[in-house]
Short mmCIF file of C-alpha atoms and ligand atoms in Angstrom, two decimals:
data_model
loop_
_atom_site.label_atom_id
_atom_site.label_comp_id
_atom_site.label_asym_id
_atom_site.label_seq_id
_atom_site.Cartn_x
_atom_site.Cartn_y
_atom_site.Cartn_z
CA MET L 1 -18.51 -19.35 -24.90
CA ILE L 2 -16.69 -16.46 -23.24
CA ASN L 3 -16.52 -13.23 -25.25
CA GLU L 4 -12.79 -12.63 -25.01
CA THR L 5 -10.74 -11.18 -27.86
CA SER L 6 -7.05 -10.39 -28.29
CA ARG L 7 -8.06 -6.73 -27.92
CA HIS L 8 -9.39 -7.45 -24.42
CA LYS L 9 -6.16 -9.29 -23.59
CA GLY L 10 -4.04 -6.39 -24.85
CA LEU L 11 -6.03 -3.82 -22.87
CA ARG L 12 -5.73 -5.95 -19.75
CA LYS L 13 -1.97 -6.22 -20.16
CA ARG L 14 -1.80 -2.44 -20.34
CA LEU L 15 -3.98 -2.14 -17.23
CA VAL L 16 -1.59 -4.45 -15.33
CA GLU L 17 1.43 -2.39 -16.46
CA GLY L 18 -0.34 0.73 -15.16
CA LEU L 19 -1.06 -0.90 -11.79
CA LYS L 20 2.64 -1.83 -11.45
CA VAL L 21 3.59 1.81 -11.92
CA LYS L 22 1.05 2.79 -9.25
CA GLY L 23 2.66 0.41 -6.72
CA ILE L 24 0.92 -2.95 -7.07
CA ARG L 25 3.93 -5.27 -7.08
CA ASN L 26 2.75 -8.67 -5.86
CA PRO L 27 3.20 -10.93 -8.94
CA SER L 28 0.29 -13.24 -8.12
CA VAL L 29 -2.07 -10.26 -7.69
CA LEU L 30 -0.96 -8.84 -11.05
CA GLU L 31 -1.27 -12.24 -12.70
CA ALA L 32 -4.82 -12.67 -11.36
CA ILE L 33 -5.90 -9.20 -12.55
CA GLY L 34 -4.26 -10.04 -15.87
CA ASN L 35 -6.40 -13.18 -16.14
CA VAL L 36 -9.87 -12.06 -15.05
CA PRO L 37 -11.98 -10.76 -17.99
CA ARG L 38 -13.21 -7.56 -16.28
CA HIS L 39 -15.25 -6.50 -19.31
CA LEU L 40 -17.69 -9.34 -18.63
CA PHE L 41 -18.48 -7.93 -15.17
CA MET L 42 -19.80 -4.63 -16.46
CA ASP L 43 -23.05 -3.50 -18.04
CA SER L 44 -22.62 -3.63 -21.81
CA GLY L 45 -22.86 0.19 -22.05
CA PHE L 46 -19.61 0.49 -20.09
CA ILE L 47 -17.59 -2.25 -21.76
CA ASN L 48 -15.27 0.24 -23.43
CA PHE L 49 -14.26 1.43 -19.97
CA ALA L 50 -13.60 -2.03 -18.55
CA TYR L 51 -9.82 -1.74 -18.65
CA LYS L 52 -9.49 1.84 -17.49
CA ASP L 53 -8.34 2.16 -13.90
CA GLN L 54 -11.71 3.48 -12.74
CA ALA L 55 -14.73 2.39 -10.70
CA PHE L 56 -18.02 1.94 -12.62
CA PRO L 57 -21.73 1.53 -11.87
CA ILE L 58 -22.99 -2.07 -11.80
CA GLY L 59 -26.69 -1.39 -11.11
CA ALA L 60 -28.58 -1.32 -7.81
CA GLY L 61 -26.72 1.90 -6.99
CA GLN L 62 -23.42 0.03 -6.57
CA THR L 63 -20.03 0.10 -8.25
CA ILE L 64 -17.34 -2.32 -9.40
CA SER L 65 -14.22 -1.18 -7.53
CA GLN L 66 -11.37 0.53 -9.35
CA PRO L 67 -8.72 -2.04 -10.41
CA TYR L 68 -6.09 -0.18 -8.35
CA THR L 69 -8.27 -0.55 -5.26
CA VAL L 70 -8.81 -4.26 -5.98
CA GLY L 71 -5.03 -4.63 -6.43
CA PHE L 72 -4.28 -2.68 -3.25
CA GLN L 73 -6.71 -4.61 -1.04
CA THR L 74 -5.71 -7.97 -2.51
CA GLN L 75 -2.00 -7.21 -2.08
CA LEU L 76 -2.59 -6.14 1.53
CA LEU L 77 -4.55 -9.33 2.20
CA ASP L 78 -1.44 -11.34 1.22
CA VAL L 79 -3.47 -14.20 -0.29
CA GLN L 80 -1.90 -17.66 -0.26
CA LYS L 81 -3.14 -20.67 -2.28
CA GLY L 82 -5.73 -22.73 -0.43
CA GLU L 83 -6.61 -20.05 2.12
CA LYS L 84 -10.21 -19.72 3.25
CA ILE L 85 -11.28 -16.16 2.52
CA LEU L 86 -14.52 -14.27 3.25
CA GLU L 87 -15.34 -11.30 1.05
CA VAL L 88 -18.04 -8.88 2.25
CA GLY L 89 -19.79 -7.05 -0.63
CA THR L 90 -19.95 -9.42 -3.62
CA GLY L 91 -21.22 -6.70 -5.99
CA SER L 92 -20.27 -7.64 -9.56
CA GLY L 93 -18.18 -10.59 -8.37
CA TYR L 94 -14.97 -9.18 -9.85
CA GLN L 95 -12.99 -9.12 -6.59
CA ALA L 96 -14.23 -12.63 -5.76
CA ALA L 97 -13.01 -13.83 -9.18
CA VAL L 98 -9.56 -12.31 -8.54
CA LEU L 99 -9.37 -14.21 -5.22
CA VAL L 100 -10.48 -17.47 -6.88
CA GLU L 101 -7.81 -16.93 -9.58
CA MET L 102 -5.24 -16.80 -6.78
CA GLY L 103 -6.23 -20.27 -5.59
CA ALA L 104 -8.19 -19.19 -2.50
CA LYS L 105 -11.33 -20.95 -1.24
CA VAL L 106 -13.69 -17.99 -1.46
CA PHE L 107 -16.91 -17.23 0.44
CA THR L 108 -18.65 -14.01 -0.56
CA ILE L 109 -21.69 -12.28 0.90
CA GLU L 110 -23.99 -9.59 -0.55
CA ARG L 111 -26.87 -7.75 1.15
CA GLN L 112 -28.81 -6.83 -2.03
CA LYS L 113 -30.93 -9.68 -3.37
CA GLU L 114 -30.80 -8.42 -6.97
CA LEU L 115 -26.99 -8.33 -7.05
CA TYR L 116 -26.63 -11.61 -5.20
CA THR L 117 -28.97 -13.35 -7.67
CA LYS L 118 -27.25 -11.93 -10.74
CA THR L 119 -23.68 -12.56 -9.57
CA HIS L 120 -24.14 -16.03 -8.10
CA LYS L 121 -25.42 -17.19 -11.50
CA PHE L 122 -22.91 -15.21 -13.54
CA LEU L 123 -19.65 -16.26 -11.83
CA PRO L 124 -19.95 -20.02 -12.49
CA SER L 125 -20.97 -19.24 -16.09
CA ILE L 126 -17.45 -17.91 -16.69
CA GLY L 127 -15.73 -20.59 -14.63
CA TYR L 128 -15.45 -19.02 -11.14
CA LYS L 129 -17.08 -20.93 -8.31
CA PRO L 130 -16.88 -19.09 -5.00
CA ALA L 131 -19.58 -19.87 -2.42
CA CYS L 132 -22.08 -16.97 -2.72
CA PHE L 133 -24.39 -15.94 0.12
CA PHE L 134 -27.26 -13.47 0.47
CA GLY L 135 -27.04 -11.81 3.89
CA ASP L 136 -25.68 -9.05 6.09
CA GLY L 137 -21.90 -9.01 5.91
CA TYR L 138 -21.65 -7.21 9.26
CA LYS L 139 -22.53 -10.58 10.76
CA GLY L 140 -20.07 -12.51 8.56
CA LEU L 141 -20.67 -16.24 8.12
CA PRO L 142 -20.46 -17.77 11.62
CA ASP L 143 -21.33 -21.25 10.29
CA PHE L 144 -18.23 -21.25 8.07
CA ALA L 145 -15.80 -19.44 10.39
CA PRO L 146 -12.93 -19.23 11.15
CA PHE L 147 -11.35 -17.64 8.07
CA ASP L 148 -7.67 -17.10 7.21
CA LYS L 149 -8.53 -13.73 5.71
CA ILE L 150 -11.56 -11.42 5.53
CA LEU L 151 -11.89 -8.63 2.97
CA VAL L 152 -14.56 -5.92 3.22
CA THR L 153 -15.20 -4.08 -0.07
CA ALA L 154 -17.51 -1.36 1.29
CA GLY L 155 -16.71 1.49 3.69
CA ALA L 156 -17.55 0.70 7.32
CA PRO L 157 -18.11 3.31 10.08
CA LEU L 158 -16.20 1.02 12.45
CA VAL L 159 -14.37 -2.32 12.34
CA PRO L 160 -17.25 -4.87 12.42
CA PRO L 161 -16.68 -6.74 15.73
CA GLU L 162 -18.24 -10.00 14.52
CA LEU L 163 -15.83 -10.16 11.58
CA LYS L 164 -12.79 -9.80 13.87
CA MET L 165 -14.00 -12.77 15.88
CA GLN L 166 -14.39 -14.91 12.72
CA LEU L 167 -10.65 -14.71 11.97
CA LYS L 168 -8.28 -17.56 12.76
CA ILE L 169 -5.52 -16.64 15.21
CA GLY L 170 -2.90 -15.15 12.89
CA GLY L 171 -5.62 -14.28 10.38
CA LYS L 172 -6.08 -10.91 8.75
CA LEU L 173 -9.00 -8.54 8.13
CA VAL L 174 -8.75 -5.76 5.53
CA VAL L 175 -11.52 -3.15 5.84
CA PRO L 176 -11.91 0.50 4.83
CA VAL L 177 -13.07 2.40 7.95
CA GLY L 178 -14.36 5.96 8.17
CA SER L 179 -17.17 8.28 7.11
CA ASP L 180 -19.33 8.07 3.97
CA LYS L 181 -16.86 10.27 2.10
CA HIS L 182 -13.47 8.97 3.21
CA GLN L 183 -12.12 5.78 4.74
CA ASP L 184 -8.73 4.61 5.96
CA MET L 185 -7.65 1.21 4.69
CA CYS L 186 -7.24 -0.79 7.89
CA GLU L 187 -5.26 -4.02 8.22
CA ILE L 188 -6.16 -5.95 11.38
CA VAL L 189 -4.28 -9.09 12.42
CA ARG L 190 -5.67 -11.36 15.13
CA THR L 191 -2.60 -12.06 17.25
CA GLY L 192 -4.42 -13.95 20.04
CA GLU L 193 -7.88 -14.99 21.24
CA ASN L 194 -8.66 -11.37 22.20
CA ASP L 195 -5.64 -9.56 20.79
CA PHE L 196 -5.57 -7.62 17.54
CA LYS L 197 -2.98 -5.40 15.88
CA MET L 198 -4.09 -2.63 13.52
CA LYS L 199 -2.22 -0.68 10.82
CA LYS L 200 -3.65 2.04 8.55
CA HIS L 201 -2.75 2.26 4.86
CA GLY L 202 -4.01 5.54 3.43
CA GLY L 203 -7.31 6.97 2.27
CA PHE L 204 -9.95 5.53 -0.10
CA VAL L 205 -13.59 6.14 -1.00
CA PHE L 206 -15.96 3.14 -1.05
CA VAL L 207 -19.75 2.88 -1.17
CA PRO L 208 -21.03 2.44 2.40
CA LEU L 209 -21.33 -0.86 4.25
CA LEU L 210 -25.02 -0.88 5.25
CA LYS L 211 -26.75 -2.97 7.91
CA GLY L 212 -29.41 -5.57 7.15
CA THR L 213 -30.50 -6.99 3.80
CA VAL L 214 -32.76 -5.71 1.00
CA ASN L 215 -35.00 -7.97 -1.07
CA PHE L 216 -34.61 -6.26 -4.40
N1 LIG S 1 -16.46 -6.35 -4.45
C1 LIG S 1 -17.33 -5.74 -5.43
C2 LIG S 1 -17.52 -4.23 -5.26
C3 LIG S 1 -18.39 -3.99 -4.17
S1 LIG S 1 -19.25 -2.46 -4.00
C4 LIG S 1 -16.87 -5.99 -6.85
O1 LIG S 1 -15.78 -6.52 -7.03
O2 LIG S 1 -17.63 -5.66 -7.76
C5 LIG S 1 -19.80 -2.86 -2.36
C6 LIG S 1 -20.85 -3.93 -2.27
O3 LIG S 1 -21.08 -4.16 -0.90
C7 LIG S 1 -22.20 -3.54 -2.87
O4 LIG S 1 -22.61 -4.53 -3.76
C8 LIG S 1 -23.13 -3.46 -1.66
O5 LIG S 1 -24.46 -3.84 -1.94
C9 LIG S 1 -22.45 -4.44 -0.71
N2 LIG S 1 -22.76 -4.26 0.71
C10 LIG S 1 -22.95 -3.11 1.40
N3 LIG S 1 -23.20 -3.40 2.70
C11 LIG S 1 -23.17 -4.76 2.82
C12 LIG S 1 -23.37 -5.66 3.91
N4 LIG S 1 -23.66 -5.25 5.15
N5 LIG S 1 -23.25 -6.97 3.67
C13 LIG S 1 -22.95 -7.44 2.43
N6 LIG S 1 -22.78 -6.64 1.37
C14 LIG S 1 -22.88 -5.31 1.56
#
């Protein structure tokens, strides 16, 4: 039984109104954020903060992204029903749930064993069934490529070359690129076998995309 009250619903409605004011306009993105019970993705100590537009710790030194950032990246990704999407950085699973809500076929990869184990059990328990993988997102998922869209939810020092090559022609990669302290939101479209177009969409701060995997 999902712990979901009318209070949670009301708070979520207010969150969505706030995101509209901040420039998230895509109706299916807003509808998805309005449907996903974000309070269930957070440690119980932070539940009262679940519907504030802020990032929060989720354990293992990681954070659940700020709702505005989730809205911004998801809007930029331009998700269509039935698309095959790879998310790098599963974390709490919140972003993956938003993509599933939008009717995408979601693959998500996490490098920390502890988070992978927790999230891949938790998501189906509340009705979301993306394909979860433990591994290094820099390498993507070559066995399942190509993807319509790829979304990276950690800050990368450079555009991961293997991810670019796992896009369909016409597919899109959204990845924050920069230093540890500041990244530019980059939108990369694969326009041909070896042709890519890139646009930048302002500054953000994500936890870093790290190489390799850790078994805890
Ligand atoms: N999308 C998440 C927020 C992610 S925070 C959510 O909605 O909650 C970034 C996540 O990326 C962290 O969980 C971190 O462990 C993971 N990460 C960092 N480098 C990675 C890599 N190379 N491959 C896969 N995951 C990675």
